Coordinates of N, CA and C in Angstrom, one line a residue:
Chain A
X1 N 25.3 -9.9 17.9 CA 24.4 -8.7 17.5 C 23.7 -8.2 18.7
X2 N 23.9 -6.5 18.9 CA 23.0 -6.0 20.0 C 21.9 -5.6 19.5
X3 N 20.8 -5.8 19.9 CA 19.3 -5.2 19.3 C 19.1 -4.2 20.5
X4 N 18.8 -3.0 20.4 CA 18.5 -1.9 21.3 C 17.2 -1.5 21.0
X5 N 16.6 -1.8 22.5 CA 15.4 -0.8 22.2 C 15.1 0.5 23.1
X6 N 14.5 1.5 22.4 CA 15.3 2.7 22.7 C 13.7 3.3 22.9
X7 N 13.2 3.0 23.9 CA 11.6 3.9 24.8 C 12.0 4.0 26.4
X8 N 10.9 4.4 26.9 CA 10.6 4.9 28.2 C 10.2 3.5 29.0
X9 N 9.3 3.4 28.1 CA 8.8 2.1 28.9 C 7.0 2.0 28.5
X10 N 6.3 2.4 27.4 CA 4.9 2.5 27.2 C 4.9 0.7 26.4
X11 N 3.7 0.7 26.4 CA 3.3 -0.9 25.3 C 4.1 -0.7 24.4
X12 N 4.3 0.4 23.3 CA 4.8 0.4 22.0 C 6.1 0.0 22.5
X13 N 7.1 0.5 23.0 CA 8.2 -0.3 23.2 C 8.5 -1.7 23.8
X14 N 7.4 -2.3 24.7 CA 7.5 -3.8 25.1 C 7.3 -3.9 23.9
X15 N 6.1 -3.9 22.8 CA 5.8 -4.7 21.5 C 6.9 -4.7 20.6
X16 N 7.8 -3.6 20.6 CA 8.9 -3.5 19.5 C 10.1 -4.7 20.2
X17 N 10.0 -4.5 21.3 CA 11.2 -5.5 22.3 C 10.7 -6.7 21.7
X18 N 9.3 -7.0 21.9 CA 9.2 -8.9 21.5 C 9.0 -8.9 19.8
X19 N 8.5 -8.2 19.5 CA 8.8 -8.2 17.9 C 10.3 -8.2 17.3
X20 N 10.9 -7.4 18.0 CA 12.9 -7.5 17.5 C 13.0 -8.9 18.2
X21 N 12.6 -9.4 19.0 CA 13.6 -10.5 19.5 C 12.4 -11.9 18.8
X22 N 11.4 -12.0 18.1 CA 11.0 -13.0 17.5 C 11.6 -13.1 16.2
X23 N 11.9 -11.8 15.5 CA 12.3 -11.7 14.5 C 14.3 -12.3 14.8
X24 N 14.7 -12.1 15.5 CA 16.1 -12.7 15.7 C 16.1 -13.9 15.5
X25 N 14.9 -14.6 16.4 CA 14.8 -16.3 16.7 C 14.3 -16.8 15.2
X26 N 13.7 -16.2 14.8 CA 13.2 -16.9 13.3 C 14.6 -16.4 12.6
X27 N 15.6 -15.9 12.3 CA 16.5 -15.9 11.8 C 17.5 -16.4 12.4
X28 N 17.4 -17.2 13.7 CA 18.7 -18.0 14.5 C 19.5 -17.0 14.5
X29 N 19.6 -16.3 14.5 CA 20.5 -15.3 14.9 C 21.2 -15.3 16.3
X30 N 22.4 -15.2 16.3 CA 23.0 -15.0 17.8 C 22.8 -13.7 18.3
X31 N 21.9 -13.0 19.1 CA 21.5 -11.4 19.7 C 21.7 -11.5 21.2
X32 N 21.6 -10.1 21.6 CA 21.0 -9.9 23.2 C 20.8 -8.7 23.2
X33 N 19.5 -8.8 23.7 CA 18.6 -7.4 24.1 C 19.2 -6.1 25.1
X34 N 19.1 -4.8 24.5 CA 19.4 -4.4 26.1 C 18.0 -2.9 25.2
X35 N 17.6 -3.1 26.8 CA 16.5 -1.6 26.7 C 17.0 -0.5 27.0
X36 N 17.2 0.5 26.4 CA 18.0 1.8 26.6 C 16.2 2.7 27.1
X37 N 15.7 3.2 29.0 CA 14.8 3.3 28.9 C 15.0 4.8 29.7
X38 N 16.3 5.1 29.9 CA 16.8 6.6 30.4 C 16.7 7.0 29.3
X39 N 16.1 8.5 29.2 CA 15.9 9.6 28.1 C 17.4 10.1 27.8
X40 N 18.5 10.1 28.7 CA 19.5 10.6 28.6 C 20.0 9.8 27.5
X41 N 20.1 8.5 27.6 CA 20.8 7.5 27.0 C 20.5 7.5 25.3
X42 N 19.0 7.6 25.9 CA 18.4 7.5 24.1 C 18.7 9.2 23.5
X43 N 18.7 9.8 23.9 CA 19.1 11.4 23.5 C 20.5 11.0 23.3
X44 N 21.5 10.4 23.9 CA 22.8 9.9 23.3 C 22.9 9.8 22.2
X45 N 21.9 9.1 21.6 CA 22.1 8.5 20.1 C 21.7 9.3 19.5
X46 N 20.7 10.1 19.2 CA 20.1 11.2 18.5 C 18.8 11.1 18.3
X47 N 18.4 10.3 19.3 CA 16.8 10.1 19.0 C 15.8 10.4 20.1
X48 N 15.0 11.3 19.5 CA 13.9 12.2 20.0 C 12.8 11.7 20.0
X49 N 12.5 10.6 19.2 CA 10.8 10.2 19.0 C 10.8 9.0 18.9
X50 N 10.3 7.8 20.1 CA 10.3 6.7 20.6 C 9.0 6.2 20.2
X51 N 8.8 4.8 20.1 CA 10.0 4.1 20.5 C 11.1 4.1 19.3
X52 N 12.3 3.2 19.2 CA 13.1 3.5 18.2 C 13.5 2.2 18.2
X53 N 14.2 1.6 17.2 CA 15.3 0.1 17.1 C 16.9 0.8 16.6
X54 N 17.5 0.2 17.2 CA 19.1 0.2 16.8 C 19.1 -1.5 16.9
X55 N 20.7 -1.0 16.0 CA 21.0 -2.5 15.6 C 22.9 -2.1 16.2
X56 N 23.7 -2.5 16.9 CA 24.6 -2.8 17.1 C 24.7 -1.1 17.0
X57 N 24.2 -0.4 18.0 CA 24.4 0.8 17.4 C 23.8 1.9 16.7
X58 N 23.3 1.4 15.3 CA 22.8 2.0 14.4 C 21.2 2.0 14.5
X59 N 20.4 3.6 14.6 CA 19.6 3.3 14.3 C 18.7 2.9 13.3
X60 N 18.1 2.1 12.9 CA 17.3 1.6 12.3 C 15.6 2.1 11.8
X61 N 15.0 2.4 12.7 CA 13.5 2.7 12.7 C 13.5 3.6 14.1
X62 N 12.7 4.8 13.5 CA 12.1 5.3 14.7 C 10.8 6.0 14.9
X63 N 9.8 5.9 15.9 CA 8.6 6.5 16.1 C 7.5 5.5 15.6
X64 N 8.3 4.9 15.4 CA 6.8 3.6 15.2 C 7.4 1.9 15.6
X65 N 6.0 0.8 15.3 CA 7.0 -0.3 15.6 C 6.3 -1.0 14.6
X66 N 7.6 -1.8 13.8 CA 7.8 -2.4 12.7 C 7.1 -3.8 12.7
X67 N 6.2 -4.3 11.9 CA 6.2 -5.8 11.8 C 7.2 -6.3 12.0
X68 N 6.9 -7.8 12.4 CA 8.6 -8.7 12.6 C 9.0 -9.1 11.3
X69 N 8.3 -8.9 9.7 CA 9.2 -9.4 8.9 C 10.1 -8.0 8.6
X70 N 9.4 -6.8 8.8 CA 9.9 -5.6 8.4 C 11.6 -5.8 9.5
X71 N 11.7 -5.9 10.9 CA 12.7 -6.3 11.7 C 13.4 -7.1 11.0
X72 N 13.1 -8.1 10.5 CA 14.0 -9.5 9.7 C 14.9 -8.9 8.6
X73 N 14.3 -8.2 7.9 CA 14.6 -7.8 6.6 C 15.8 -6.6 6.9
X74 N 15.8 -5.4 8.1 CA 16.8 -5.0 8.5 C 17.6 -5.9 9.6
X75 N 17.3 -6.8 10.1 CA 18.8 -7.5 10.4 C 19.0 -7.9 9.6
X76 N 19.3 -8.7 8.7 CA 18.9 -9.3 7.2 C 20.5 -8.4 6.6
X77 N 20.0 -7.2 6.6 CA 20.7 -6.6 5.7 C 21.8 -5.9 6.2
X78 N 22.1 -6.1 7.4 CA 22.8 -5.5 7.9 C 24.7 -6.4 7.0
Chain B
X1 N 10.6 -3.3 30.9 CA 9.3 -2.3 30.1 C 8.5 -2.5 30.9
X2 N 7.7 -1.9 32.0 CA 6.3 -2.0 32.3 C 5.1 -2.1 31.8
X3 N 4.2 -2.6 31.4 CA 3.0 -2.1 30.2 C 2.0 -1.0 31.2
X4 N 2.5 -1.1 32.4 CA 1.9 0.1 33.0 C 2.3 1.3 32.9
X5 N 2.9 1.5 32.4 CA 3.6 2.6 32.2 C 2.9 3.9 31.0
X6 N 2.1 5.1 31.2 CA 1.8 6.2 30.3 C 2.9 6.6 29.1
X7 N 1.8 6.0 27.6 CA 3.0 5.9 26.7 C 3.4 7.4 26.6
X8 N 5.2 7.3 26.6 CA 5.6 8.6 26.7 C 6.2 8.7 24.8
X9 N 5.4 8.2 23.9 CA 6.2 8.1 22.6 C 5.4 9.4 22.2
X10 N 6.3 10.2 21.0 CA 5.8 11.7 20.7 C 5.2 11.3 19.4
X11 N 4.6 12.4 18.8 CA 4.4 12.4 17.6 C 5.3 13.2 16.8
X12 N 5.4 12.8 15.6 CA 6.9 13.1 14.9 C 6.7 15.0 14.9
X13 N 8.0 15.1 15.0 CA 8.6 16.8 15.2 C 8.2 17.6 14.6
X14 N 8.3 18.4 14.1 CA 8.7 19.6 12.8 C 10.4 19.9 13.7
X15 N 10.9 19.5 12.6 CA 12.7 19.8 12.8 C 13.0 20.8 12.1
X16 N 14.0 22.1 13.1 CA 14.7 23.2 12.4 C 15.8 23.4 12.0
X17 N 16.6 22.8 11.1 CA 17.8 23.2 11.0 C 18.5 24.2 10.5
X18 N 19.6 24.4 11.2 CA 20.2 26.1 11.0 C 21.7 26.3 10.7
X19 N 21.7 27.1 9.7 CA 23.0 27.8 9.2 C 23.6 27.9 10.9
X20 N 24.9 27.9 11.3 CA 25.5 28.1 12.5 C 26.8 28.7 12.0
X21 N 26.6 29.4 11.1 CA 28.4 29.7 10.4 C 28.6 30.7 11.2
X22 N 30.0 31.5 10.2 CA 30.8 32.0 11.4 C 30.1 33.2 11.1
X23 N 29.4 33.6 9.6 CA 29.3 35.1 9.6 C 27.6 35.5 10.3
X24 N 28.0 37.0 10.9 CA 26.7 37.2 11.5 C 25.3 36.9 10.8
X25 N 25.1 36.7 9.6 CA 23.8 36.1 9.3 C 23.6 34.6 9.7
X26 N 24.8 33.6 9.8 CA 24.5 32.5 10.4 C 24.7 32.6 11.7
X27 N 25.1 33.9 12.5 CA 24.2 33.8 14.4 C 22.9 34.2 14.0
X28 N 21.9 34.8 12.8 CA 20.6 35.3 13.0 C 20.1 34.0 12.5
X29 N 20.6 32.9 11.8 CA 20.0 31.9 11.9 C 19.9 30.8 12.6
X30 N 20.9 30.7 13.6 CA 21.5 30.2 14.5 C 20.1 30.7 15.6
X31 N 20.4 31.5 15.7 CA 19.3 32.6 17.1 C 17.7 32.3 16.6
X32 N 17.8 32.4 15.6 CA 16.0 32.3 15.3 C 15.9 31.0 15.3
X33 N 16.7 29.5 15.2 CA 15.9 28.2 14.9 C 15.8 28.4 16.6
X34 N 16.7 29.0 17.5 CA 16.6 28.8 18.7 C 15.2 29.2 19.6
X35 N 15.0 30.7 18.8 CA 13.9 31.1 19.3 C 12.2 30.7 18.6
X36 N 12.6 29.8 17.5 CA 11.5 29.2 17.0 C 11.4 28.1 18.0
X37 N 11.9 27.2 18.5 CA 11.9 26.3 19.4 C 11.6 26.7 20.7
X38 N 11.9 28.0 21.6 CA 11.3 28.2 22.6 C 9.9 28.7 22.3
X39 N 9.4 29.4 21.3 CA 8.3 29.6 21.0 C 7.4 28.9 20.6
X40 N 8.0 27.1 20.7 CA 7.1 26.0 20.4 C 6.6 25.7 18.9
X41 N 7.3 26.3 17.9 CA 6.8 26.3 16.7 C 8.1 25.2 15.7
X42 N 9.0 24.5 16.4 CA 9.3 23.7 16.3 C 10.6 23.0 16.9
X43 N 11.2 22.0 16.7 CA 12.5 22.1 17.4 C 13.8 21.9 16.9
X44 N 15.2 22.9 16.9 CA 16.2 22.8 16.7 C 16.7 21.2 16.6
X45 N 17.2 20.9 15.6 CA 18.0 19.7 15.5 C 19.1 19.8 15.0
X46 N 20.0 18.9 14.5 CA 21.9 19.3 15.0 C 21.8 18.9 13.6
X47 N 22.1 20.1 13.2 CA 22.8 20.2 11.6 C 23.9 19.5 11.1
X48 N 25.2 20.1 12.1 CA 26.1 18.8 12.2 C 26.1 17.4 12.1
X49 N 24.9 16.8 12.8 CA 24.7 15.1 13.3 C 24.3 15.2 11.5
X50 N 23.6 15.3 11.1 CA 23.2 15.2 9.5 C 24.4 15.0 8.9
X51 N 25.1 16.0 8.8 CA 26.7 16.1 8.4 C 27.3 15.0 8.6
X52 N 27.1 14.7 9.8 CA 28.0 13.2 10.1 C 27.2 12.2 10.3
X53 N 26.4 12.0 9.6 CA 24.9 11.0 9.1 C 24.8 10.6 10.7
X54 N 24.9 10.5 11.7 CA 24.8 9.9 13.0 C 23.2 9.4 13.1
X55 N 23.3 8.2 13.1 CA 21.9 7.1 12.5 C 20.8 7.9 13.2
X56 N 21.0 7.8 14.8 CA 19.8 8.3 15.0 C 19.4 9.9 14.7
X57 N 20.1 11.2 14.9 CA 19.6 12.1 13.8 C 19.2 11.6 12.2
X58 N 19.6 11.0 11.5 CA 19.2 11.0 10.5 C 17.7 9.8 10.4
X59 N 17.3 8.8 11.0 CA 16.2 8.5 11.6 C 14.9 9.3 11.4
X60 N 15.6 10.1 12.9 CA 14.7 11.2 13.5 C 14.3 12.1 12.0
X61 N 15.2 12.5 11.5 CA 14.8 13.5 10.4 C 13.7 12.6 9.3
X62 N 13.9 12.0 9.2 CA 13.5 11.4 7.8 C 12.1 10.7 8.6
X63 N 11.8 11.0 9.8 CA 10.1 10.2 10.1 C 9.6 11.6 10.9
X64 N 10.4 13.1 10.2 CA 9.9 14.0 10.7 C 9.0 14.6 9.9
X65 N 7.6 15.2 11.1 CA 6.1 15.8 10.4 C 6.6 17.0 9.5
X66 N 7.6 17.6 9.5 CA 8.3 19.0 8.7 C 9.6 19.3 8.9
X67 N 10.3 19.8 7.5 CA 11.8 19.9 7.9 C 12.2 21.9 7.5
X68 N 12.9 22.2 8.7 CA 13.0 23.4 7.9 C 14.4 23.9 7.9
X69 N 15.2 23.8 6.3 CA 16.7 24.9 6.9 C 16.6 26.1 6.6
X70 N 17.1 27.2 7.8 CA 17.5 28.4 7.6 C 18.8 28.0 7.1
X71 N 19.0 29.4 6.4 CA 20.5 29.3 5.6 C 20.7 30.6 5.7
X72 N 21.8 31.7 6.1 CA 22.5 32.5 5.9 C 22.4 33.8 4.7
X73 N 23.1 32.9 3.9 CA 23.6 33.6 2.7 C 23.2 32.3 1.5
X74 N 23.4 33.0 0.5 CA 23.4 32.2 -0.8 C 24.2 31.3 -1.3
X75 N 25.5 30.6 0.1 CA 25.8 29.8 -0.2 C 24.9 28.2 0.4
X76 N 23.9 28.9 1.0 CA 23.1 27.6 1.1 C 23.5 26.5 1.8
X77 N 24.3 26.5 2.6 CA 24.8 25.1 3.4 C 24.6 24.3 4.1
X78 N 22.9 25.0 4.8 CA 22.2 24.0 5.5 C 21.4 23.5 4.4
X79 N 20.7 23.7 3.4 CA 20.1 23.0 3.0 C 20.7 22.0 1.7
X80 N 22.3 22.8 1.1 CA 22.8 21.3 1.0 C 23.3 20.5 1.3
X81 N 23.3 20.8 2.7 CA 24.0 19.6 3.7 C 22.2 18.7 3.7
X82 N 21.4 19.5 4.1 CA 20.2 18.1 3.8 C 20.2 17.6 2.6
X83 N 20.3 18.3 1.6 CA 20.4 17.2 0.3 C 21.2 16.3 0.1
X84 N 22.8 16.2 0.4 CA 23.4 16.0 0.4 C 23.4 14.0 1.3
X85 N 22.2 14.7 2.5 CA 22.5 13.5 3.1 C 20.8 12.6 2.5
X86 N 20.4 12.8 1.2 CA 19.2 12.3 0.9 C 17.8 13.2 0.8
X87 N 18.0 14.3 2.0 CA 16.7 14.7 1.9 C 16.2 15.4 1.1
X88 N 15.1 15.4 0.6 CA 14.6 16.5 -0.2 C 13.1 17.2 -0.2
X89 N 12.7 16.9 0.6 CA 11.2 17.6 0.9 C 11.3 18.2 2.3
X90 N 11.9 19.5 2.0 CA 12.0 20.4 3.3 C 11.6 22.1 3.0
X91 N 11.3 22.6 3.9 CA 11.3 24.1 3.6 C 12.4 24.8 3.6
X92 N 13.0 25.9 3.1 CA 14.2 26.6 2.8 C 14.0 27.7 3.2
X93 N 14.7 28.4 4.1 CA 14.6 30.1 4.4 C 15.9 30.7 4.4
X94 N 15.7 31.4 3.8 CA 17.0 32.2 3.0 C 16.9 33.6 3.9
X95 N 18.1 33.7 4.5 CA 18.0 35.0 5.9 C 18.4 36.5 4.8
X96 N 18.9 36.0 3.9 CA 19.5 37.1 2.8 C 18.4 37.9 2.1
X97 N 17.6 36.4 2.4 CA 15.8 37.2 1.3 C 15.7 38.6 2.1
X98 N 15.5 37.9 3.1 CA 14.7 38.9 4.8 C 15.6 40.1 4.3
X99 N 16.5 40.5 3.2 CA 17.1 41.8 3.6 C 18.4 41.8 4.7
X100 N 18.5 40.9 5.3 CA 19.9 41.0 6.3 C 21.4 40.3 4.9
X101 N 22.2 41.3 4.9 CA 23.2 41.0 3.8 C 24.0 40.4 5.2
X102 N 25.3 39.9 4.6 CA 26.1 38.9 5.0 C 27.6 40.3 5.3
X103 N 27.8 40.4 6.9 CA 28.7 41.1 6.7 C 28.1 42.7 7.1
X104 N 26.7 42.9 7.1 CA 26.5 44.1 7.9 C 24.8 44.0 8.4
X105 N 24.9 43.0 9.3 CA 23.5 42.5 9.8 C 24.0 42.0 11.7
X106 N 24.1 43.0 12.0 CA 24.3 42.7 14.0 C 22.6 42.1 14.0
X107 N 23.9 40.9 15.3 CA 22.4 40.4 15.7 C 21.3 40.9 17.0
X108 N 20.3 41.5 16.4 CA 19.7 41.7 17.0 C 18.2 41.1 17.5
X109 N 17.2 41.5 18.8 CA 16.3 40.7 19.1 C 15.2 41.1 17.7
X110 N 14.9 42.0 17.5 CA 14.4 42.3 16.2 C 14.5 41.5 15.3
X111 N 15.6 41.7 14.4 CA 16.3 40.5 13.4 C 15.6 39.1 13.5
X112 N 16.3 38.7 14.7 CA 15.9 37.4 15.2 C 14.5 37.2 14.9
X113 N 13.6 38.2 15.5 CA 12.1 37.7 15.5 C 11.4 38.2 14.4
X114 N 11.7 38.7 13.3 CA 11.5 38.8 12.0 C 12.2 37.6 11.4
X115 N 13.4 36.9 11.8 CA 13.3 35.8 11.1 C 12.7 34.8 11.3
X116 N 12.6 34.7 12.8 CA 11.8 33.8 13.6 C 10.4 33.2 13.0
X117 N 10.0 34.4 13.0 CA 8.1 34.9 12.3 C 8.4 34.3 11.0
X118 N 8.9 34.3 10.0 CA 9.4 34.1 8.8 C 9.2 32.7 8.4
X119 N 10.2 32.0 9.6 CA 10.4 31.0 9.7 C 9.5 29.7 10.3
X120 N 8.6 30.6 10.7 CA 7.0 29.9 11.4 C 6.4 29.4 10.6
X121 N 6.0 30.9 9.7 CA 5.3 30.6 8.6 C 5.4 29.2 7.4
X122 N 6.6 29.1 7.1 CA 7.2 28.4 6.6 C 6.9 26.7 6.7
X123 N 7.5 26.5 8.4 CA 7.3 25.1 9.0 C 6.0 24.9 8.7
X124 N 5.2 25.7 9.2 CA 3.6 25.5 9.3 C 2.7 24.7 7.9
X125 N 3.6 25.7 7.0 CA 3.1 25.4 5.8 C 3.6 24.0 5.4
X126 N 4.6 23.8 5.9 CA 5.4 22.6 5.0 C 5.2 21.1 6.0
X127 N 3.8 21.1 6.8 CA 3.7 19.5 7.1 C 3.1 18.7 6.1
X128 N 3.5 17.6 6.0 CA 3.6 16.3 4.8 C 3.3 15.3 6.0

């Protein structure tokens, strides 16, 4: 599983980065992080208003950052 | 991530989406989400990406401060393409109201900015 986090680089996106990746480890999950922190890249995906989460791809949440159970519950369901 | 870094995160949009059809009332809707966006009164988003659910448009839309589709004619196909993909708390502007019929409406700068104006009004009214 790729967990993408998709900011510039402000606090709100480090905090979404260690909240997606606590929420992986409490679910043992097999992941790896990558920061998407070029505007180009994140405009790739369709996303305008950071920070944002993708999951293998798919965005997930965007313009805010999720509690880590709120993250669990969408890896969860994937 | 730096934490030094000036947070560059926005506050959610007012999204315009627009009829882009073939007939000249969807270039006058086409032309005005365009020129509502340079006039800062909101910004064009890809009607298509909705169409083809593409996560992050659809995301984006759904944690948007206001949604607005222009539509052409009375067949309405930007805004049931947003229904379509879930949405349903958006504003609607109908280019046909405005008086431009489908089939004898050239696009002109006029046009445009009477729908434009139209269409201001509209966004404005419809933040949630």
């Amino acid at each position: 599983m790729k967990i993408q986090i998709l900011g510039t680089g402000c606090p709100k996106c480090s905090t979404l980065a260690k909240q997606a990746e606590e929420a992986a480890k409490q679910l043992g999950a097999d992941y790896e992080i990558e920061k998407l922190t070029d505007i180009r890249d994140i405009m790739k995906m369709g996303v305008m208003t950071t920070p944002a989460l993708a999951i293998d791809g798919s965005v997930k949440i965007v313009g805010k950052v999720p509690t880590v159970e709120e993250i669990k519950k969408i890896i969860s369901g994937i | 991530m730096g934490e030094s870094k000036a947070c560059e995160c926005s506050t959610a949009p007012k999204l315009i989406f627009a009829c882009s059809g073939a007939a000249d009332v969807g270039a006058l809707s086409d032309q005005a989400a365009r020129k509502m966006t340079r006039d800062g009164n909101g910004k064009m988003f890809c009607l298509a990406g909705i169409g083809a659910r593409i996560s992050g448009i659809m995301k984006n839309t759904e944690a948007a401060a206001a949604i607005l589709a222009i539509d052409g004619c009375a067949l309405n196909c930007a805004s049931k393409s947003l229904e379509e993909a879930g949405f349903k708390n958006f504003e609607h502007l109908l280019v046909s109201d405005l008086g431009f019929q489908k089939g004898e409406s050239p696009v002109t700068e006029d046009a445009v900015a009477k729908i434009a104006e139209a269409g201001a009004k509209l966004i404005s009214k419809g933040v949630y």
